[in-house]
Short mmCIF file of N, CA, C and O in Angstrom, two decimals:
data_model
loop_
_atom_site.label_atom_id
_atom_site.label_comp_id
_atom_site.label_asym_id
_atom_site.label_seq_id
_atom_site.Cartn_x
_atom_site.Cartn_y
_atom_site.Cartn_z
N MET D 20 244.43 165.71 72.35
CA MET D 20 244.13 164.36 71.92
C MET D 20 244.69 164.18 70.51
O MET D 20 244.49 165.00 69.64
N THR D 21 245.35 163.08 70.30
CA THR D 21 245.92 162.80 68.99
C THR D 21 244.82 162.29 68.05
O THR D 21 243.77 161.84 68.50
N ASP D 22 245.08 162.34 66.74
CA ASP D 22 244.11 161.82 65.77
C ASP D 22 243.86 160.34 65.98
O ASP D 22 242.74 159.86 65.82
N GLU D 23 244.92 159.61 66.36
CA GLU D 23 244.79 158.17 66.59
C GLU D 23 243.84 157.89 67.75
O GLU D 23 242.98 157.02 67.68
N THR D 24 243.96 158.67 68.82
CA THR D 24 243.08 158.50 69.98
C THR D 24 241.66 158.89 69.63
O THR D 24 240.70 158.22 70.01
N ARG D 25 241.48 159.99 68.86
CA ARG D 25 240.15 160.46 68.48
C ARG D 25 239.40 159.43 67.64
O ARG D 25 238.20 159.28 67.75
N ASP D 26 240.13 158.68 66.78
CA ASP D 26 239.50 157.70 65.90
C ASP D 26 239.20 156.38 66.60
O ASP D 26 238.54 155.52 66.03
N ASP D 27 239.66 156.17 67.81
CA ASP D 27 239.41 154.94 68.55
C ASP D 27 237.97 154.95 69.07
O ASP D 27 237.63 155.72 69.96
N VAL D 28 237.11 154.09 68.50
CA VAL D 28 235.70 154.09 68.88
C VAL D 28 235.47 153.62 70.32
O VAL D 28 234.41 153.83 70.88
N ASP D 29 236.45 152.96 70.89
CA ASP D 29 236.32 152.46 72.25
C ASP D 29 236.95 153.39 73.28
O ASP D 29 237.09 153.02 74.45
N ARG D 30 237.30 154.59 72.88
CA ARG D 30 238.04 155.47 73.81
C ARG D 30 237.23 155.80 75.06
O ARG D 30 237.79 155.99 76.12
N TYR D 31 235.89 155.84 74.95
CA TYR D 31 235.09 156.15 76.14
C TYR D 31 234.95 154.93 77.05
O TYR D 31 234.66 155.07 78.22
N LEU D 32 235.13 153.74 76.44
CA LEU D 32 235.11 152.53 77.26
C LEU D 32 236.44 152.34 77.98
O LEU D 32 236.49 151.85 79.11
N LYS D 33 237.50 152.75 77.32
CA LYS D 33 238.84 152.57 77.88
C LYS D 33 239.23 153.68 78.85
O LYS D 33 239.96 153.46 79.80
N GLY D 34 238.77 154.89 78.58
CA GLY D 34 239.20 156.02 79.41
C GLY D 34 238.03 156.68 80.09
O GLY D 34 236.93 156.13 80.18
N ASP D 35 238.26 157.90 80.57
CA ASP D 35 237.20 158.62 81.29
C ASP D 35 236.32 159.44 80.35
O ASP D 35 235.31 159.98 80.78
N GLY D 36 236.72 159.58 79.07
CA GLY D 36 235.91 160.30 78.11
C GLY D 36 235.99 161.81 78.25
O GLY D 36 235.22 162.53 77.64
N LEU D 37 236.91 162.26 79.06
CA LEU D 37 237.05 163.70 79.28
C LEU D 37 238.18 164.21 78.39
O LEU D 37 239.36 164.09 78.73
N ASP D 38 237.81 164.78 77.24
CA ASP D 38 238.80 165.18 76.26
C ASP D 38 239.28 166.62 76.43
O ASP D 38 240.46 166.90 76.42
N SER D 39 238.35 167.53 76.56
CA SER D 39 238.72 168.95 76.58
C SER D 39 239.08 169.39 78.00
O SER D 39 238.76 168.73 78.99
N ALA D 40 239.71 170.56 78.07
CA ALA D 40 240.05 171.13 79.38
C ALA D 40 238.80 171.39 80.19
O ALA D 40 238.77 171.18 81.40
N ARG D 41 237.73 171.84 79.50
CA ARG D 41 236.48 172.13 80.20
C ARG D 41 235.86 170.85 80.78
O ARG D 41 235.36 170.84 81.90
N GLU D 42 235.88 169.75 79.99
CA GLU D 42 235.35 168.49 80.49
C GLU D 42 236.13 168.01 81.71
O GLU D 42 235.55 167.52 82.67
N LYS D 43 237.43 168.17 81.67
CA LYS D 43 238.26 167.76 82.81
C LYS D 43 237.97 168.62 84.02
O LYS D 43 237.93 168.14 85.15
N GLU D 44 237.73 169.92 83.79
CA GLU D 44 237.44 170.84 84.88
C GLU D 44 236.11 170.50 85.57
O GLU D 44 236.02 170.48 86.79
N ILE D 45 235.09 170.20 84.77
CA ILE D 45 233.77 169.93 85.35
C ILE D 45 233.57 168.45 85.66
O ILE D 45 232.61 168.08 86.31
N GLY D 46 234.48 167.60 85.18
CA GLY D 46 234.43 166.19 85.51
C GLY D 46 233.36 165.40 84.79
O GLY D 46 232.95 164.34 85.26
N GLN D 47 232.89 165.91 83.67
CA GLN D 47 231.89 165.16 82.90
C GLN D 47 232.04 165.44 81.42
O GLN D 47 232.56 166.47 81.02
N HIS D 48 231.56 164.48 80.64
CA HIS D 48 231.63 164.56 79.19
C HIS D 48 230.54 165.50 78.67
O HIS D 48 229.42 165.47 79.18
N ILE D 49 230.87 166.33 77.70
CA ILE D 49 229.89 167.24 77.11
C ILE D 49 229.39 166.57 75.84
O ILE D 49 230.01 166.64 74.79
N GLY D 50 228.24 165.92 75.95
CA GLY D 50 227.73 165.06 74.89
C GLY D 50 227.39 165.75 73.60
O GLY D 50 227.61 165.22 72.52
N TYR D 51 226.87 166.97 73.67
CA TYR D 51 226.42 167.60 72.44
C TYR D 51 227.56 167.99 71.52
O TYR D 51 227.34 168.37 70.38
N ARG D 52 228.79 167.88 72.02
CA ARG D 52 229.93 168.14 71.14
C ARG D 52 230.00 167.08 70.05
O ARG D 52 230.58 167.31 68.99
N TYR D 53 229.46 165.89 70.30
CA TYR D 53 229.58 164.78 69.37
C TYR D 53 228.24 164.31 68.81
O TYR D 53 228.21 163.66 67.79
N ASP D 54 227.16 164.57 69.50
CA ASP D 54 225.85 164.08 69.06
C ASP D 54 225.06 165.24 68.48
O ASP D 54 224.55 166.09 69.21
N VAL D 55 224.94 165.26 67.16
CA VAL D 55 224.27 166.37 66.49
C VAL D 55 222.80 166.47 66.90
O VAL D 55 222.21 167.54 66.84
N ASN D 56 222.23 165.37 67.37
CA ASN D 56 220.83 165.40 67.79
C ASN D 56 220.62 166.24 69.05
O ASN D 56 219.50 166.62 69.35
N LEU D 57 221.68 166.50 69.79
CA LEU D 57 221.56 167.29 71.00
C LEU D 57 221.73 168.79 70.73
O LEU D 57 221.52 169.60 71.62
N VAL D 58 222.13 169.15 69.52
CA VAL D 58 222.32 170.55 69.17
C VAL D 58 220.98 171.13 68.70
O VAL D 58 220.29 170.51 67.90
N PRO D 59 220.61 172.30 69.20
CA PRO D 59 219.33 172.88 68.81
C PRO D 59 219.26 173.16 67.31
O PRO D 59 220.25 173.54 66.69
N ASP D 60 218.09 172.99 66.74
CA ASP D 60 217.84 173.32 65.35
C ASP D 60 217.44 174.80 65.31
O ASP D 60 216.33 175.16 65.71
N TYR D 61 218.32 175.62 64.84
CA TYR D 61 218.10 177.07 64.88
C TYR D 61 217.01 177.53 63.91
O TYR D 61 216.56 178.65 63.98
N ASP D 62 216.58 176.64 63.02
CA ASP D 62 215.45 176.98 62.16
C ASP D 62 214.14 176.99 62.95
O ASP D 62 213.13 177.50 62.49
N ARG D 63 214.17 176.39 64.13
CA ARG D 63 212.96 176.27 64.95
C ARG D 63 212.98 177.23 66.14
O ARG D 63 212.14 177.14 67.02
N ILE D 64 213.90 178.14 66.17
CA ILE D 64 214.03 179.05 67.31
C ILE D 64 212.79 179.95 67.39
O ILE D 64 212.23 180.36 66.37
N THR D 65 212.36 180.22 68.62
CA THR D 65 211.16 181.05 68.81
C THR D 65 211.52 182.54 68.65
O THR D 65 212.69 182.92 68.83
N PRO D 66 210.55 183.37 68.34
CA PRO D 66 210.83 184.82 68.24
C PRO D 66 211.41 185.38 69.55
O PRO D 66 212.29 186.24 69.51
N PHE D 67 210.92 184.89 70.69
CA PHE D 67 211.45 185.35 71.97
C PHE D 67 212.94 185.03 72.09
O PHE D 67 213.75 185.88 72.49
N LEU D 68 213.33 183.79 71.74
CA LEU D 68 214.74 183.40 71.84
C LEU D 68 215.61 184.15 70.84
O LEU D 68 216.76 184.48 71.12
N THR D 69 215.06 184.44 69.68
CA THR D 69 215.79 185.24 68.70
C THR D 69 216.12 186.61 69.27
O THR D 69 217.25 187.09 69.18
N LYS D 70 215.12 187.23 69.89
CA LYS D 70 215.32 188.54 70.51
C LYS D 70 216.31 188.44 71.69
O LYS D 70 217.15 189.31 71.88
N TYR D 71 216.19 187.35 72.47
CA TYR D 71 217.09 187.13 73.60
C TYR D 71 218.54 187.07 73.13
O TYR D 71 219.43 187.70 73.72
N LEU D 72 218.81 186.30 72.07
CA LEU D 72 220.16 186.19 71.54
C LEU D 72 220.66 187.55 71.06
O LEU D 72 221.82 187.92 71.27
N GLU D 73 219.77 188.30 70.44
CA GLU D 73 220.12 189.63 69.93
C GLU D 73 220.51 190.56 71.08
O GLU D 73 221.52 191.24 71.03
N VAL D 74 219.71 190.56 72.14
CA VAL D 74 219.97 191.42 73.30
C VAL D 74 221.27 191.01 73.99
O VAL D 74 222.07 191.85 74.39
N MET D 75 221.48 189.69 74.11
CA MET D 75 222.67 189.20 74.80
C MET D 75 223.93 189.31 73.93
O MET D 75 225.04 189.22 74.43
N GLY D 76 223.74 189.47 72.63
CA GLY D 76 224.88 189.56 71.72
C GLY D 76 225.56 188.23 71.47
O GLY D 76 226.75 188.18 71.18
N TRP D 77 224.78 187.14 71.56
CA TRP D 77 225.34 185.81 71.36
C TRP D 77 225.06 185.32 69.94
O TRP D 77 224.07 185.68 69.33
N ASP D 78 225.95 184.45 69.47
CA ASP D 78 225.75 183.81 68.17
C ASP D 78 225.02 182.48 68.28
O ASP D 78 224.56 181.93 67.30
N ASP D 79 224.95 181.95 69.50
CA ASP D 79 224.26 180.67 69.71
C ASP D 79 223.53 180.71 71.05
O ASP D 79 223.58 181.72 71.74
N LEU D 80 222.89 179.61 71.38
CA LEU D 80 222.10 179.58 72.60
C LEU D 80 222.94 179.39 73.87
O LEU D 80 222.41 179.42 74.98
N ASN D 81 224.25 179.16 73.69
CA ASN D 81 225.18 179.10 74.80
C ASN D 81 224.68 178.17 75.90
O ASN D 81 224.50 176.99 75.66
N TRP D 82 224.42 178.65 77.07
CA TRP D 82 224.07 177.79 78.22
C TRP D 82 222.71 177.11 78.07
O TRP D 82 222.40 176.17 78.79
N LEU D 83 221.92 177.53 77.11
CA LEU D 83 220.60 176.93 76.91
C LEU D 83 220.62 175.72 75.99
O LEU D 83 219.61 175.07 75.80
N GLU D 84 221.79 175.43 75.40
CA GLU D 84 221.83 174.35 74.42
C GLU D 84 221.48 173.00 75.01
O GLU D 84 220.93 172.16 74.34
N ASP D 85 221.80 172.78 76.26
CA ASP D 85 221.48 171.47 76.84
C ASP D 85 220.21 171.50 77.67
O ASP D 85 219.98 170.62 78.48
N VAL D 86 219.37 172.50 77.45
CA VAL D 86 218.06 172.56 78.11
C VAL D 86 217.04 171.86 77.22
O VAL D 86 216.95 172.16 76.03
N HIS D 87 216.32 170.92 77.79
CA HIS D 87 215.34 170.15 77.04
C HIS D 87 214.04 170.05 77.82
O HIS D 87 214.03 170.17 79.03
N MET D 88 212.97 169.79 77.08
CA MET D 88 211.68 169.55 77.72
C MET D 88 211.71 168.17 78.36
O MET D 88 211.97 167.18 77.71
N GLY D 89 211.48 168.15 79.65
CA GLY D 89 211.42 166.89 80.36
C GLY D 89 210.03 166.68 80.91
O GLY D 89 209.07 167.36 80.50
N TYR D 90 209.90 165.75 81.85
CA TYR D 90 208.59 165.45 82.42
C TYR D 90 208.74 165.19 83.92
O TYR D 90 209.66 164.49 84.34
N GLU D 91 207.91 165.82 84.69
CA GLU D 91 207.91 165.67 86.13
C GLU D 91 206.52 165.22 86.55
O GLU D 91 205.54 165.94 86.30
N GLU D 92 206.44 164.06 87.14
CA GLU D 92 205.17 163.50 87.59
C GLU D 92 204.12 163.52 86.49
O GLU D 92 202.97 163.92 86.70
N GLY D 93 204.55 163.13 85.29
CA GLY D 93 203.64 163.01 84.17
C GLY D 93 203.27 164.32 83.49
O GLY D 93 202.45 164.32 82.59
N ARG D 94 203.88 165.41 83.92
CA ARG D 94 203.59 166.70 83.30
C ARG D 94 204.84 167.24 82.63
O ARG D 94 205.94 167.09 83.16
N PRO D 95 204.69 167.91 81.46
CA PRO D 95 205.85 168.51 80.82
C PRO D 95 206.48 169.54 81.75
O PRO D 95 205.77 170.30 82.42
N ALA D 96 207.82 169.56 81.76
CA ALA D 96 208.52 170.46 82.68
C ALA D 96 209.92 170.73 82.15
O ALA D 96 210.44 170.01 81.31
N VAL D 97 210.51 171.79 82.67
CA VAL D 97 211.89 172.12 82.35
C VAL D 97 212.65 172.22 83.66
O VAL D 97 212.12 172.71 84.66
N PHE D 98 213.89 171.72 83.66
CA PHE D 98 214.67 171.71 84.90
C PHE D 98 215.41 173.04 85.05
O PHE D 98 216.11 173.48 84.14
N ASP D 99 215.25 173.65 86.20
CA ASP D 99 215.94 174.91 86.52
C ASP D 99 217.08 174.58 87.49
O ASP D 99 216.85 174.22 88.63
N ARG D 100 218.31 174.71 87.01
CA ARG D 100 219.47 174.37 87.84
C ARG D 100 219.62 175.31 89.04
O ARG D 100 220.16 174.93 90.06
N ASN D 101 219.14 176.53 88.89
CA ASN D 101 219.30 177.49 89.99
C ASN D 101 218.49 177.10 91.21
O ASN D 101 218.90 177.36 92.34
N ILE D 102 217.33 176.50 91.00
CA ILE D 102 216.51 176.08 92.14
C ILE D 102 216.59 174.57 92.35
O ILE D 102 215.97 174.05 93.26
N ASN D 103 217.34 173.90 91.46
CA ASN D 103 217.50 172.45 91.51
C ASN D 103 216.14 171.76 91.53
O ASN D 103 215.87 170.89 92.37
N GLY D 104 215.29 172.19 90.64
CA GLY D 104 213.96 171.60 90.60
C GLY D 104 213.31 171.79 89.24
O GLY D 104 213.78 172.55 88.40
N TRP D 105 212.22 171.07 89.05
CA TRP D 105 211.47 171.13 87.80
C TRP D 105 210.45 172.24 87.85
O TRP D 105 209.79 172.44 88.88
N VAL D 106 210.31 172.92 86.75
CA VAL D 106 209.28 173.94 86.60
C VAL D 106 208.29 173.38 85.58
O VAL D 106 208.65 173.15 84.42
N THR D 107 207.09 173.12 86.02
CA THR D 107 206.10 172.51 85.13
C THR D 107 205.54 173.55 84.17
O THR D 107 205.44 174.73 84.48
N ILE D 108 205.18 173.06 83.01
CA ILE D 108 204.62 173.90 81.96
C ILE D 108 203.15 174.15 82.30
O ILE D 108 202.46 173.24 82.76
N PRO D 109 202.66 175.37 82.09
CA PRO D 109 201.25 175.65 82.38
C PRO D 109 200.33 174.65 81.66
O PRO D 109 200.54 174.32 80.50
N GLU D 110 199.33 174.17 82.40
CA GLU D 110 198.43 173.15 81.86
C GLU D 110 197.72 173.59 80.59
O GLU D 110 197.46 172.80 79.70
N GLU D 111 197.37 174.87 80.52
CA GLU D 111 196.63 175.36 79.36
C GLU D 111 197.49 175.51 78.11
O GLU D 111 196.99 175.74 77.02
N MET D 112 198.80 175.34 78.25
CA MET D 112 199.70 175.53 77.11
C MET D 112 199.72 174.29 76.23
O MET D 112 199.94 173.17 76.71
N GLU D 113 199.47 174.48 74.95
CA GLU D 113 199.51 173.37 74.00
C GLU D 113 200.93 173.22 73.48
O GLU D 113 201.55 174.20 73.03
N LEU D 114 201.45 172.01 73.54
CA LEU D 114 202.82 171.78 73.14
C LEU D 114 202.91 171.36 71.67
O LEU D 114 202.01 170.68 71.16
N PRO D 115 203.99 171.73 70.98
CA PRO D 115 204.17 171.30 69.59
C PRO D 115 204.38 169.79 69.51
O PRO D 115 204.63 169.13 70.52
N ASP D 116 204.30 169.25 68.30
CA ASP D 116 204.35 167.80 68.12
C ASP D 116 205.77 167.22 68.04
O ASP D 116 205.92 166.01 68.07
N ASN D 117 206.79 168.02 67.91
CA ASN D 117 208.13 167.42 67.82
C ASN D 117 209.03 167.94 68.95
O ASN D 117 208.80 169.01 69.52
N GLN D 118 210.05 167.14 69.25
CA GLN D 118 210.89 167.41 70.42
C GLN D 118 211.72 168.69 70.26
O GLN D 118 211.91 169.42 71.22
N GLN D 119 212.21 168.98 69.06
CA GLN D 119 213.02 170.20 68.88
C GLN D 119 212.19 171.44 69.22
O GLN D 119 212.69 172.35 69.88
N ASP D 120 210.94 171.47 68.77
CA ASP D 120 210.09 172.63 69.09
C ASP D 120 209.79 172.67 70.58
O ASP D 120 209.75 173.74 71.18
N ARG D 121 209.57 171.52 71.18
CA ARG D 121 209.32 171.48 72.63
C ARG D 121 210.55 171.96 73.40
O ARG D 121 210.41 172.66 74.40
N ASP D 122 211.72 171.60 72.93
CA ASP D 122 212.94 172.05 73.61
C ASP D 122 213.08 173.57 73.51
O ASP D 122 213.53 174.22 74.46
N MET D 123 212.69 174.14 72.36
CA MET D 123 212.74 175.59 72.22
C MET D 123 211.75 176.25 73.19
O MET D 123 212.07 177.26 73.81
N VAL D 124 210.58 175.67 73.32
CA VAL D 124 209.59 176.18 74.27
C VAL D 124 210.14 176.09 75.69
O VAL D 124 210.00 177.02 76.49
N ALA D 125 210.80 174.98 76.00
CA ALA D 125 211.38 174.81 77.34
C ALA D 125 212.42 175.88 77.62
O ALA D 125 212.45 176.47 78.71
N ARG D 126 213.26 176.18 76.65
CA ARG D 126 214.29 177.23 76.83
C ARG D 126 213.64 178.58 77.08
O ARG D 126 214.05 179.34 77.96
N GLU D 127 212.63 178.88 76.28
CA GLU D 127 211.94 180.15 76.42
C GLU D 127 211.28 180.26 77.80
O GLU D 127 211.41 181.29 78.48
N LEU D 128 210.58 179.22 78.20
CA LEU D 128 209.90 179.26 79.50
C LEU D 128 210.89 179.34 80.65
O LEU D 128 210.63 180.01 81.66
N LEU D 129 212.03 178.68 80.53
CA LEU D 129 213.04 178.74 81.58
C LEU D 129 213.55 180.17 81.76
O LEU D 129 213.66 180.67 82.89
N ILE D 130 213.84 180.83 80.66
CA ILE D 130 214.32 182.22 80.75
C ILE D 130 213.24 183.10 81.36
O ILE D 130 213.53 183.91 82.26
N LYS D 131 212.01 182.94 80.89
CA LYS D 131 210.92 183.78 81.42
C LYS D 131 210.72 183.53 82.92
O LYS D 131 210.48 184.47 83.67
N PHE D 132 210.82 182.26 83.33
CA PHE D 132 210.67 181.96 84.76
C PHE D 132 211.81 182.56 85.57
O PHE D 132 211.60 183.14 86.64
N GLN D 133 213.03 182.45 85.05
CA GLN D 133 214.18 182.99 85.79
C GLN D 133 214.15 184.52 85.87
O GLN D 133 214.72 185.09 86.79
N MET D 134 213.50 185.16 84.93
CA MET D 134 213.39 186.63 84.97
C MET D 134 212.15 187.10 85.73
O MET D 134 211.98 188.29 85.97
N SER D 135 211.31 186.15 86.11
CA SER D 135 210.05 186.47 86.77
C SER D 135 210.26 186.92 88.21
O SER D 135 211.15 186.42 88.90
N PRO D 136 209.41 187.83 88.71
CA PRO D 136 209.49 188.19 90.13
C PRO D 136 209.07 187.04 91.04
O PRO D 136 209.30 187.10 92.24
N ASN D 137 208.49 185.98 90.48
CA ASN D 137 208.08 184.80 91.26
C ASN D 137 209.20 183.77 91.41
O ASN D 137 209.01 182.75 92.07
N HIS D 138 210.35 184.01 90.78
CA HIS D 138 211.45 183.05 90.87
C HIS D 138 212.00 183.05 92.31
O HIS D 138 212.18 184.13 92.89
N PRO D 139 212.27 181.88 92.88
CA PRO D 139 212.76 181.82 94.27
C PRO D 139 214.05 182.60 94.50
O PRO D 139 214.30 183.05 95.62
N MET D 140 214.86 182.76 93.49
CA MET D 140 216.11 183.51 93.67
C MET D 140 215.83 184.98 93.98
O MET D 140 216.62 185.64 94.64
N VAL D 141 214.71 185.50 93.52
CA VAL D 141 214.33 186.89 93.82
C VAL D 141 214.07 187.04 95.32
O VAL D 141 214.53 187.99 95.95
N ALA D 142 213.37 186.07 95.89
CA ALA D 142 213.09 186.11 97.33
C ALA D 142 214.39 185.97 98.13
O ALA D 142 214.58 186.67 99.14
N LEU D 143 215.29 185.10 97.68
CA LEU D 143 216.58 184.95 98.37
C LEU D 143 217.39 186.24 98.29
O LEU D 143 218.02 186.65 99.27
N ASN D 144 217.38 186.85 97.13
CA ASN D 144 218.10 188.10 96.94
C ASN D 144 217.55 189.17 97.89
O ASN D 144 218.32 189.90 98.53
N THR D 145 216.25 189.24 97.99
CA THR D 145 215.62 190.22 98.87
C THR D 145 215.97 189.95 100.34
O THR D 145 216.29 190.86 101.10
N ALA D 146 215.95 188.68 100.73
CA ALA D 146 216.18 188.32 102.13
C ALA D 146 217.64 188.42 102.56
O ALA D 146 217.93 188.80 103.69
N TYR D 147 218.55 188.08 101.67
CA TYR D 147 219.95 187.95 102.09
C TYR D 147 220.92 188.92 101.44
O TYR D 147 222.10 188.87 101.72
N ARG D 148 220.46 189.77 100.57
CA ARG D 148 221.36 190.70 99.90
C ARG D 148 221.96 191.66 100.92
O ARG D 148 221.26 192.24 101.74
N LYS D 149 223.26 191.80 100.86
CA LYS D 149 223.96 192.63 101.83
C LYS D 149 224.02 194.09 101.41
O LYS D 149 224.12 194.97 102.25
N PHE D 150 224.02 194.36 100.12
CA PHE D 150 224.18 195.74 99.66
C PHE D 150 223.05 196.16 98.76
O PHE D 150 222.46 195.44 98.07
#
């Protein structure tokens, strides 16, 4: 993309908004590249996520950056793409007062759920694993 095209504020109205090779490959715009509000505040990262990044050897939250606390049927929840469904937050869990902290909690709970023996992918692996 040329500087002239990048500076055109109407470029998303005029075109498809797919600038990078990755956006063209997946067919959608990656919003957090431009909206700083969608980038996690690393000052609010939980101790669990800090340890997770350390174990994984990552400098950032990578695939978790676009994970946010949402709501399913009036209850706080996080969306798990692997099961294509919402995972509700335990009722007894008290949520923080701001969205950045809630998003960090959502990321942590998503990882814990995906590593849990109760995750549906574990049952699929057991039932259909060939080797």
